[in-house]
Amino acid sequence: MKQDRLYRNGTVNGDFTFNEQVAEVFDDMLNRSIPFYAEVIDSMAEVVRRLAPAGTTLYDLGCSTGTTLLELVNRLPELDLDYVGIDNAPAMIAKARRKAKLFARGGRVRFIEGDITTVDLPDAGLILCNYTMQFLRPLTRPGFARRLHDALPEGGLCIFSEKVISHEPRLNRAFIELYHRFKLQQGYSELEIAAKREALENVLIPCSTRENIELFEGAGFRRVETFFQWFNFASFIAFR
Ligand code: GEK
């Protein structure tokens, strides 16, 4: 896995985008930037194993290089599911397809280049959207959540993960400090952390846990709960 040293000089050339350079080091970047990334995939696999409606399609929106989807395909061979990953970054989809050729053990998995705010989701039974809604403009999120709701049948599920904030300033400050410490422990330098934070400003816009729950309840989901949280990273499950 190629190491992420994109910001080692502390230079920020404009806002963060999901280009070829990012796709190349993305798996390392995610492992070292999202606390408990592997554990969240493990937990999701267990939820999917128990709750996925059989005979439907599982979509991963903002699938990036396909890591989550390929893990699920390989871990859940007994489930009668089709797997579709969607991302609008061509470099991510190209890499996901290469990984699928190497690692997907005969699963029914496809990767599509598309915009998750407009793409159709036929036969959806379960929709994943991990660390991706945070990149959609906040004003568009209610419409997005409504689309997901409308694409699912009754009994369908949406599992999503987001970076979150707290509106309690002291807690929010603690979140930021703890996350900073996590990135240092992962081998990023102060310079790299500061530069990445600057590049993501105005690009990654997190909400609170409660706002995310209200967003999905407002879109019509019957029940929304968290199943994992590490300080400022949370994973949710919404029942249609
Ligand atoms: C994982 N879920 O491994 N349409 C399609 N894709 C989009 C859009 C859009 N409108 N906006 C952003 N993306 C993955 C990680 S990364 C998270 C998801 C991160 C895509 C973007 O191209 C990128 O691949 C992904 O959303 C976000 O769990 O980089 O922090």
PDB file of C-alpha atoms and ligand atoms in Angstrom:
ATOM      1  CA  MET A   1       0.000   0.000   0.000  1.00  0.00           C
ATOM      2  CA  LYS A   2       1.562   3.305  -1.051  1.00  0.00           C
ATOM      3  CA  GLN A   3       2.091   5.697   1.879  1.00  0.00           C
ATOM      4  CA  ASP A   4       0.218   8.995   2.076  1.00  0.00           C
ATOM      5  CA  ARG A   5       2.822  11.798   2.178  1.00  0.00           C
ATOM      6  CA  LEU A   6       0.743  14.269   0.122  1.00  0.00           C
ATOM      7  CA  TYR A   7       1.026  17.088   2.652  1.00  0.00           C
ATOM      8  CA  ARG A   8       4.518  16.355   3.983  1.00  0.00           C
ATOM      9  CA  ASN A   9       5.814  19.793   2.923  1.00  0.00           C
ATOM     10  CA  GLY A  10       2.845  21.542   4.463  1.00  0.00           C
ATOM     11  CA  THR A  11       1.954  23.032   1.077  1.00  0.00           C
ATOM     12  CA  VAL A  12      -1.736  23.418   0.261  1.00  0.00           C
ATOM     13  CA  ASN A  13      -2.522  23.782  -3.435  1.00  0.00           C
ATOM     14  CA  GLY A  14      -6.200  24.683  -3.245  1.00  0.00           C
ATOM     15  CA  ASP A  15      -9.082  22.696  -1.776  1.00  0.00           C
ATOM     16  CA  PHE A  16      -8.840  18.950  -1.271  1.00  0.00           C
ATOM     17  CA  THR A  17     -10.129  16.939  -4.275  1.00  0.00           C
ATOM     18  CA  PHE A  18     -10.371  13.234  -5.021  1.00  0.00           C
ATOM     19  CA  ASN A  19      -7.859  13.186  -7.889  1.00  0.00           C
ATOM     20  CA  GLU A  20      -5.383  10.615  -9.240  1.00  0.00           C
ATOM     21  CA  GLN A  21      -2.718  11.474  -6.636  1.00  0.00           C
ATOM     22  CA  VAL A  22      -5.182  11.034  -3.783  1.00  0.00           C
ATOM     23  CA  ALA A  23      -6.575   7.770  -5.198  1.00  0.00           C
ATOM     24  CA  GLU A  24      -3.058   6.339  -5.365  1.00  0.00           C
ATOM     25  CA  VAL A  25      -2.442   6.692  -1.601  1.00  0.00           C
ATOM     26  CA  PHE A  26      -6.072   6.644  -0.515  1.00  0.00           C
ATOM     27  CA  ASP A  27      -6.169   3.275   1.265  1.00  0.00           C
ATOM     28  CA  ASP A  28      -3.261   4.277   3.497  1.00  0.00           C
ATOM     29  CA  MET A  29      -4.781   7.756   4.001  1.00  0.00           C
ATOM     30  CA  LEU A  30      -8.090   6.312   5.178  1.00  0.00           C
ATOM     31  CA  ASN A  31      -6.500   3.716   7.468  1.00  0.00           C
ATOM     32  CA  ARG A  32      -4.496   6.439   9.172  1.00  0.00           C
ATOM     33  CA  SER A  33      -7.177   9.180   9.138  1.00  0.00           C
ATOM     34  CA  ILE A  34     -10.355   7.395  10.211  1.00  0.00           C
ATOM     35  CA  PRO A  35     -10.180   6.010  13.740  1.00  0.00           C
ATOM     36  CA  PHE A  36     -11.283   2.361  13.926  1.00  0.00           C
ATOM     37  CA  TYR A  37     -11.862   2.193  10.167  1.00  0.00           C
ATOM     38  CA  ALA A  38     -11.329  -1.596  10.114  1.00  0.00           C
ATOM     39  CA  GLU A  39     -13.529  -2.117  13.176  1.00  0.00           C
ATOM     40  CA  VAL A  40     -16.342  -0.100  11.599  1.00  0.00           C
ATOM     41  CA  ILE A  41     -16.200  -2.370   8.526  1.00  0.00           C
ATOM     42  CA  ASP A  42     -16.234  -5.424  10.844  1.00  0.00           C
ATOM     43  CA  SER A  43     -19.254  -4.105  12.741  1.00  0.00           C
ATOM     44  CA  MET A  44     -21.050  -3.230   9.521  1.00  0.00           C
ATOM     45  CA  ALA A  45     -20.485  -6.705   8.136  1.00  0.00           C
ATOM     46  CA  GLU A  46     -22.162  -8.153  11.237  1.00  0.00           C
ATOM     47  CA  VAL A  47     -25.124  -5.802  10.920  1.00  0.00           C
ATOM     48  CA  VAL A  48     -25.459  -6.573   7.211  1.00  0.00           C
ATOM     49  CA  ARG A  49     -25.213 -10.337   7.892  1.00  0.00           C
ATOM     50  CA  ARG A  50     -28.159 -10.143  10.287  1.00  0.00           C
ATOM     51  CA  LEU A  51     -30.362  -7.483   8.718  1.00  0.00           C
ATOM     52  CA  ALA A  52     -29.852  -7.316   4.949  1.00  0.00           C
ATOM     53  CA  PRO A  53     -33.030  -8.056   3.001  1.00  0.00           C
ATOM     54  CA  ALA A  54     -32.173 -11.062   0.767  1.00  0.00           C
ATOM     55  CA  GLY A  55     -32.438 -10.821  -3.004  1.00  0.00           C
ATOM     56  CA  THR A  56     -31.769  -7.077  -3.077  1.00  0.00           C
ATOM     57  CA  THR A  57     -28.887  -4.819  -4.105  1.00  0.00           C
ATOM     58  CA  LEU A  58     -26.493  -3.354  -1.575  1.00  0.00           C
ATOM     59  CA  TYR A  59     -25.173   0.037  -2.689  1.00  0.00           C
ATOM     60  CA  ASP A  60     -22.058   1.706  -1.322  1.00  0.00           C
ATOM     61  CA  LEU A  61     -22.333   5.438  -2.086  1.00  0.00           C
ATOM     62  CA  GLY A  62     -18.968   7.200  -2.149  1.00  0.00           C
ATOM     63  CA  CYS A  63     -17.285   3.796  -2.321  1.00  0.00           C
ATOM     64  CA  SER A  64     -13.831   5.273  -3.142  1.00  0.00           C
ATOM     65  CA  THR A  65     -11.452   2.399  -3.929  1.00  0.00           C
ATOM     66  CA  GLY A  66     -14.028  -0.244  -2.986  1.00  0.00           C
ATOM     67  CA  THR A  67     -12.437  -1.423   0.278  1.00  0.00           C
ATOM     68  CA  THR A  68     -15.703  -1.783   2.204  1.00  0.00           C
ATOM     69  CA  LEU A  69     -17.657  -3.403  -0.596  1.00  0.00           C
ATOM     70  CA  LEU A  70     -14.917  -5.946  -1.351  1.00  0.00           C
ATOM     71  CA  GLU A  71     -14.662  -6.848   2.340  1.00  0.00           C
ATOM     72  CA  LEU A  72     -18.426  -7.406   2.481  1.00  0.00           C
ATOM     73  CA  VAL A  73     -18.499  -9.486  -0.709  1.00  0.00           C
ATOM     74  CA  ASN A  74     -15.771 -11.760   0.604  1.00  0.00           C
ATOM     75  CA  ARG A  75     -17.084 -12.032   4.141  1.00  0.00           C
ATOM     76  CA  LEU A  76     -20.736 -12.630   3.343  1.00  0.00           C
ATOM     77  CA  PRO A  77     -20.753 -15.219   0.555  1.00  0.00           C
ATOM     78  CA  GLU A  78     -23.911 -16.796   1.972  1.00  0.00           C
ATOM     79  CA  LEU A  79     -26.021 -13.679   1.378  1.00  0.00           C
ATOM     80  CA  ASP A  80     -28.054 -13.414  -1.789  1.00  0.00           C
ATOM     81  CA  LEU A  81     -27.036  -9.825  -2.604  1.00  0.00           C
ATOM     82  CA  ASP A  82     -25.760  -7.839  -5.564  1.00  0.00           C
ATOM     83  CA  TYR A  83     -23.140  -5.255  -4.647  1.00  0.00           C
ATOM     84  CA  VAL A  84     -22.799  -1.907  -6.424  1.00  0.00           C
ATOM     85  CA  GLY A  85     -20.249   0.772  -5.536  1.00  0.00           C
ATOM     86  CA  ILE A  86     -20.766   4.337  -6.805  1.00  0.00           C
ATOM     87  CA  ASP A  87     -18.299   7.217  -6.754  1.00  0.00           C
ATOM     88  CA  ASN A  88     -17.903  10.290  -8.949  1.00  0.00           C
ATOM     89  CA  ALA A  89     -14.082  10.289  -8.896  1.00  0.00           C
ATOM     90  CA  PRO A  90     -12.856   8.390 -11.989  1.00  0.00           C
ATOM     91  CA  ALA A  91      -9.500   7.547 -10.342  1.00  0.00           C
ATOM     92  CA  MET A  92     -11.300   5.947  -7.373  1.00  0.00           C
ATOM     93  CA  ILE A  93     -13.573   3.830  -9.582  1.00  0.00           C
ATOM     94  CA  ALA A  94     -10.630   2.717 -11.742  1.00  0.00           C
ATOM     95  CA  LYS A  95      -8.771   1.572  -8.636  1.00  0.00           C
ATOM     96  CA  ALA A  96     -11.876  -0.142  -7.201  1.00  0.00           C
ATOM     97  CA  ARG A  97     -12.254  -2.133 -10.438  1.00  0.00           C
ATOM     98  CA  ARG A  98      -8.596  -3.181 -10.352  1.00  0.00           C
ATOM     99  CA  LYS A  99      -8.967  -4.317  -6.729  1.00  0.00           C
ATOM    100  CA  ALA A 100     -12.182  -6.215  -7.558  1.00  0.00           C
ATOM    101  CA  LYS A 101     -10.339  -8.197 -10.255  1.00  0.00           C
ATOM    102  CA  LEU A 102      -7.671  -9.157  -7.725  1.00  0.00           C
ATOM    103  CA  PHE A 103      -9.676  -9.666  -4.560  1.00  0.00           C
ATOM    104  CA  ALA A 104     -13.410 -10.277  -5.177  1.00  0.00           C
ATOM    105  CA  ARG A 105     -14.028 -13.975  -4.706  1.00  0.00           C
ATOM    106  CA  GLY A 106     -16.733 -14.527  -7.280  1.00  0.00           C
ATOM    107  CA  GLY A 107     -19.156 -12.040  -5.737  1.00  0.00           C
ATOM    108  CA  ARG A 108     -21.659 -10.106  -7.794  1.00  0.00           C
ATOM    109  CA  VAL A 109     -19.891  -6.772  -7.520  1.00  0.00           C
ATOM    110  CA  ARG A 110     -19.854  -3.756  -9.859  1.00  0.00           C
ATOM    111  CA  PHE A 111     -18.415  -0.267  -9.663  1.00  0.00           C
ATOM    112  CA  ILE A 112     -20.135   2.669 -11.366  1.00  0.00           C
ATOM    113  CA  GLU A 113     -18.869   6.207 -11.896  1.00  0.00           C
ATOM    114  CA  GLY A 114     -21.725   8.516 -10.943  1.00  0.00           C
ATOM    115  CA  ASP A 115     -23.014  11.303  -8.735  1.00  0.00           C
ATOM    116  CA  ILE A 116     -24.682   9.856  -5.664  1.00  0.00           C
ATOM    117  CA  THR A 117     -27.056  12.817  -5.423  1.00  0.00           C
ATOM    118  CA  THR A 118     -28.690  12.047  -8.770  1.00  0.00           C
ATOM    119  CA  VAL A 119     -28.025   8.402  -9.662  1.00  0.00           C
ATOM    120  CA  ASP A 120     -30.868   5.845  -9.664  1.00  0.00           C
ATOM    121  CA  LEU A 121     -30.661   3.002  -7.141  1.00  0.00           C
ATOM    122  CA  PRO A 122     -32.795   0.193  -8.577  1.00  0.00           C
ATOM    123  CA  ASP A 123     -33.641  -2.768  -6.305  1.00  0.00           C
ATOM    124  CA  ALA A 124     -31.902  -1.181  -3.322  1.00  0.00           C
ATOM    125  CA  GLY A 125     -32.356  -3.095  -0.065  1.00  0.00           C
ATOM    126  CA  LEU A 126     -29.436  -1.686   1.837  1.00  0.00           C
ATOM    127  CA  ILE A 127     -27.510   1.527   1.232  1.00  0.00           C
ATOM    128  CA  LEU A 128     -24.127   2.316   2.768  1.00  0.00           C
ATOM    129  CA  CYS A 129     -22.699   5.801   2.743  1.00  0.00           C
ATOM    130  CA  ASN A 130     -19.553   6.052   4.817  1.00  0.00           C
ATOM    131  CA  TYR A 131     -17.703   9.328   5.416  1.00  0.00           C
ATOM    132  CA  THR A 132     -19.201  10.788   2.237  1.00  0.00           C
ATOM    133  CA  MET A 133     -22.323  12.829   3.066  1.00  0.00           C
ATOM    134  CA  GLN A 134     -19.950  15.170   4.923  1.00  0.00           C
ATOM    135  CA  PHE A 135     -18.670  16.249   1.471  1.00  0.00           C
ATOM    136  CA  LEU A 136     -22.145  17.174   0.157  1.00  0.00           C
ATOM    137  CA  ARG A 137     -23.222  20.769   0.605  1.00  0.00           C
ATOM    138  CA  PRO A 138     -25.317  20.882   3.809  1.00  0.00           C
ATOM    139  CA  LEU A 139     -28.308  22.422   2.026  1.00  0.00           C
ATOM    140  CA  THR A 140     -28.482  19.448  -0.335  1.00  0.00           C
ATOM    141  CA  ARG A 141     -28.414  16.829   2.443  1.00  0.00           C
ATOM    142  CA  PRO A 142     -32.157  16.753   3.241  1.00  0.00           C
ATOM    143  CA  GLY A 143     -32.905  16.068  -0.440  1.00  0.00           C
ATOM    144  CA  PHE A 144     -30.195  13.407  -0.518  1.00  0.00           C
ATOM    145  CA  ALA A 145     -31.547  11.635   2.591  1.00  0.00           C
ATOM    146  CA  ARG A 146     -35.033  11.754   1.064  1.00  0.00           C
ATOM    147  CA  ARG A 147     -33.732  10.125  -2.140  1.00  0.00           C
ATOM    148  CA  LEU A 148     -32.226   7.297  -0.106  1.00  0.00           C
ATOM    149  CA  HIS A 149     -35.486   6.864   1.775  1.00  0.00           C
ATOM    150  CA  ASP A 150     -37.489   6.771  -1.453  1.00  0.00           C
ATOM    151  CA  ALA A 151     -35.085   4.297  -3.091  1.00  0.00           C
ATOM    152  CA  LEU A 152     -35.536   1.745  -0.290  1.00  0.00           C
ATOM    153  CA  PRO A 153     -38.473  -0.576   0.263  1.00  0.00           C
ATOM    154  CA  GLU A 154     -40.140  -0.812   3.650  1.00  0.00           C
ATOM    155  CA  GLY A 155     -37.714  -2.792   5.854  1.00  0.00           C
ATOM    156  CA  GLY A 156     -34.736  -1.451   3.892  1.00  0.00           C
ATOM    157  CA  LEU A 157     -31.739  -0.004   5.698  1.00  0.00           C
ATOM    158  CA  CYS A 158     -29.287   2.799   5.338  1.00  0.00           C
ATOM    159  CA  ILE A 159     -25.975   2.589   7.187  1.00  0.00           C
ATOM    160  CA  PHE A 160     -23.875   5.720   7.193  1.00  0.00           C
ATOM    161  CA  SER A 161     -20.786   7.041   8.954  1.00  0.00           C
ATOM    162  CA  GLU A 162     -19.737  10.632   9.393  1.00  0.00           C
ATOM    163  CA  LYS A 163     -17.197  12.816  11.047  1.00  0.00           C
ATOM    164  CA  VAL A 164     -19.254  14.693  13.663  1.00  0.00           C
ATOM    165  CA  ILE A 165     -18.984  17.810  15.805  1.00  0.00           C
ATOM    166  CA  SER A 166     -20.344  18.701  19.222  1.00  0.00           C
ATOM    167  CA  HIS A 167     -22.191  21.960  19.853  1.00  0.00           C
ATOM    168  CA  GLU A 168     -20.798  21.903  23.389  1.00  0.00           C
ATOM    169  CA  PRO A 169     -17.630  23.958  22.756  1.00  0.00           C
ATOM    170  CA  ARG A 170     -15.513  22.252  25.448  1.00  0.00           C
ATOM    171  CA  LEU A 171     -16.387  18.808  24.169  1.00  0.00           C
ATOM    172  CA  ASN A 172     -15.782  19.892  20.603  1.00  0.00           C
ATOM    173  CA  ARG A 173     -12.340  21.181  21.535  1.00  0.00           C
ATOM    174  CA  ALA A 174     -11.603  17.844  23.225  1.00  0.00           C
ATOM    175  CA  PHE A 175     -12.753  16.025  20.036  1.00  0.00           C
ATOM    176  CA  ILE A 176     -10.338  18.105  17.951  1.00  0.00           C
ATOM    177  CA  GLU A 177      -7.436  17.506  20.348  1.00  0.00           C
ATOM    178  CA  LEU A 178      -8.065  13.777  20.529  1.00  0.00           C
ATOM    179  CA  TYR A 179      -8.284  13.502  16.770  1.00  0.00           C
ATOM    180  CA  HIS A 180      -5.061  15.492  16.446  1.00  0.00           C
ATOM    181  CA  ARG A 181      -3.356  13.073  18.842  1.00  0.00           C
ATOM    182  CA  PHE A 182      -4.714  10.131  16.836  1.00  0.00           C
ATOM    183  CA  LYS A 183      -3.182  11.527  13.618  1.00  0.00           C
ATOM    184  CA  LEU A 184       0.177  12.082  15.333  1.00  0.00           C
ATOM    185  CA  GLN A 185       0.062   8.487  16.575  1.00  0.00           C
ATOM    186  CA  GLN A 186      -0.571   7.393  12.979  1.00  0.00           C
ATOM    187  CA  GLY A 187       2.719   9.008  11.947  1.00  0.00           C
ATOM    188  CA  TYR A 188       1.448  12.275  10.435  1.00  0.00           C
ATOM    189  CA  SER A 189       3.521  15.345  11.342  1.00  0.00           C
ATOM    190  CA  GLU A 190       2.104  18.589  12.794  1.00  0.00           C
ATOM    191  CA  LEU A 191       2.760  20.183   9.386  1.00  0.00           C
ATOM    192  CA  GLU A 192       0.895  17.474   7.479  1.00  0.00           C
ATOM    193  CA  ILE A 193      -2.058  17.594   9.870  1.00  0.00           C
ATOM    194  CA  ALA A 194      -2.349  21.386   9.629  1.00  0.00           C
ATOM    195  CA  ALA A 195      -2.094  21.402   5.824  1.00  0.00           C
ATOM    196  CA  LYS A 196      -4.708  18.652   5.407  1.00  0.00           C
ATOM    197  CA  ARG A 197      -7.051  20.458   7.783  1.00  0.00           C
ATOM    198  CA  GLU A 198      -6.705  23.640   5.722  1.00  0.00           C
ATOM    199  CA  ALA A 199      -7.334  21.790   2.444  1.00  0.00           C
ATOM    200  CA  LEU A 200     -10.499  20.214   3.877  1.00  0.00           C
ATOM    201  CA  GLU A 201     -11.897  23.453   5.245  1.00  0.00           C
ATOM    202  CA  ASN A 202     -15.158  24.271   3.392  1.00  0.00           C
ATOM    203  CA  VAL A 203     -14.955  20.873   1.667  1.00  0.00           C
ATOM    204  CA  LEU A 204     -15.699  18.538   4.584  1.00  0.00           C
ATOM    205  CA  ILE A 205     -18.561  19.991   6.643  1.00  0.00           C
ATOM    206  CA  PRO A 206     -19.564  17.831   9.625  1.00  0.00           C
ATOM    207  CA  CYS A 207     -22.810  18.026  11.629  1.00  0.00           C
ATOM    208  CA  SER A 208     -23.551  16.760  15.115  1.00  0.00           C
ATOM    209  CA  THR A 209     -24.755  13.236  15.858  1.00  0.00           C
ATOM    210  CA  ARG A 210     -28.203  14.574  16.691  1.00  0.00           C
ATOM    211  CA  GLU A 211     -28.390  16.635  13.453  1.00  0.00           C
ATOM    212  CA  ASN A 212     -27.562  13.532  11.432  1.00  0.00           C
ATOM    213  CA  ILE A 213     -30.263  11.544  13.212  1.00  0.00           C
ATOM    214  CA  GLU A 214     -32.787  14.340  12.668  1.00  0.00           C
ATOM    215  CA  LEU A 215     -31.787  14.577   9.000  1.00  0.00           C
ATOM    216  CA  PHE A 216     -32.715  10.939   8.397  1.00  0.00           C
ATOM    217  CA  GLU A 217     -35.822  11.040  10.588  1.00  0.00           C
ATOM    218  CA  GLY A 218     -36.896  14.160   8.699  1.00  0.00           C
ATOM    219  CA  ALA A 219     -36.468  12.225   5.443  1.00  0.00           C
ATOM    220  CA  GLY A 220     -38.993   9.661   6.681  1.00  0.00           C
ATOM    221  CA  PHE A 221     -36.814   6.934   8.195  1.00  0.00           C
ATOM    222  CA  ARG A 222     -38.780   5.300  11.020  1.00  0.00           C
ATOM    223  CA  ARG A 223     -35.859   4.799  13.413  1.00  0.00           C
ATOM    224  CA  VAL A 224     -32.257   6.022  13.395  1.00  0.00           C
ATOM    225  CA  GLU A 225     -29.625   4.854  15.865  1.00  0.00           C
ATOM    226  CA  THR A 226     -25.853   4.897  16.263  1.00  0.00           C
ATOM    227  CA  PHE A 227     -23.981   1.610  16.438  1.00  0.00           C
ATOM    228  CA  PHE A 228     -20.456   2.954  16.800  1.00  0.00           C
ATOM    229  CA  GLN A 229     -18.809   6.177  17.938  1.00  0.00           C
ATOM    230  CA  TRP A 230     -15.241   7.219  18.659  1.00  0.00           C
ATOM    231  CA  PHE A 231     -15.286  10.857  19.811  1.00  0.00           C
ATOM    232  CA  ASN A 232     -15.864  12.758  16.544  1.00  0.00           C
ATOM    233  CA  PHE A 233     -16.578   9.802  14.253  1.00  0.00           C
ATOM    234  CA  ALA A 234     -19.957   8.076  14.328  1.00  0.00           C
ATOM    235  CA  SER A 235     -21.763   5.311  12.454  1.00  0.00           C
ATOM    236  CA  PHE A 236     -25.528   5.240  12.140  1.00  0.00           C
ATOM    237  CA  ILE A 237     -28.216   2.839  11.050  1.00  0.00           C
ATOM    238  CA  ALA A 238     -31.517   4.115   9.681  1.00  0.00           C
ATOM    239  CA  PHE A 239     -34.559   1.860   9.246  1.00  0.00           C
ATOM    240  CA  ARG A 240     -36.987   2.631   6.431  1.00  0.00           C
TER     241      ARG A 240
HETATM  242  C1  GEK B   1     -14.803   4.075   2.594  1.00  0.00           C
HETATM  243  N1  GEK B   1     -16.799   5.196   1.776  1.00  0.00           N
HETATM  244  O1  GEK B   1     -13.779   3.485   2.241  1.00  0.00           O
HETATM  245  N2  GEK B   1     -21.022  11.518  -5.821  1.00  0.00           N
HETATM  246  C2  GEK B   1     -20.235  10.413  -5.762  1.00  0.00           C
HETATM  247  N3  GEK B   1     -19.149  10.314  -4.964  1.00  0.00           N
HETATM  248  C3  GEK B   1     -18.823  11.384  -4.222  1.00  0.00           C
HETATM  249  C4  GEK B   1     -19.576  12.575  -4.238  1.00  0.00           C
HETATM  250  C5  GEK B   1     -20.719  12.629  -5.099  1.00  0.00           C
HETATM  251  N4  GEK B   1     -21.499  13.713  -5.155  1.00  0.00           N
HETATM  252  N5  GEK B   1     -19.002  13.465  -3.390  1.00  0.00           N
HETATM  253  C6  GEK B   1     -17.913  12.834  -2.861  1.00  0.00           C
HETATM  254  N6  GEK B   1     -17.800  11.593  -3.373  1.00  0.00           N
HETATM  255  C7  GEK B   1     -15.342   5.139   1.659  1.00  0.00           C
HETATM  256  C8  GEK B   1     -14.672   6.461   1.933  1.00  0.00           C
HETATM  257  S1  GEK B   1     -14.278   9.014   0.991  1.00  0.00           S
HETATM  258  C9  GEK B   1     -14.067   9.687   2.546  1.00  0.00           C
HETATM  259  C10 GEK B   1     -15.340   7.642   1.302  1.00  0.00           C
HETATM  260  C11 GEK B   1     -12.901  10.544   2.736  1.00  0.00           C
HETATM  261  C12 GEK B   1     -16.788  10.558  -3.057  1.00  0.00           C
HETATM  262  C13 GEK B   1     -15.340  10.971  -3.236  1.00  0.00           C
HETATM  263  O2  GEK B   1     -14.926  10.848  -4.577  1.00  0.00           O
HETATM  264  C14 GEK B   1     -14.622  10.004  -2.300  1.00  0.00           C
HETATM  265  O3  GEK B   1     -14.168   8.851  -2.955  1.00  0.00           O
HETATM  266  C15 GEK B   1     -15.678   9.644  -1.264  1.00  0.00           C
HETATM  267  O4  GEK B   1     -16.889  10.261  -1.685  1.00  0.00           O
HETATM  268  C16 GEK B   1     -15.376  10.074   0.155  1.00  0.00           C
HETATM  269  O5  GEK B   1     -15.389   3.898   3.674  1.00  0.00           O
HETATM  270  O6  GEK B   1     -12.125  10.774   1.792  1.00  0.00           O
HETATM  271  O7  GEK B   1     -12.746  11.065   3.888  1.00  0.00           O
END
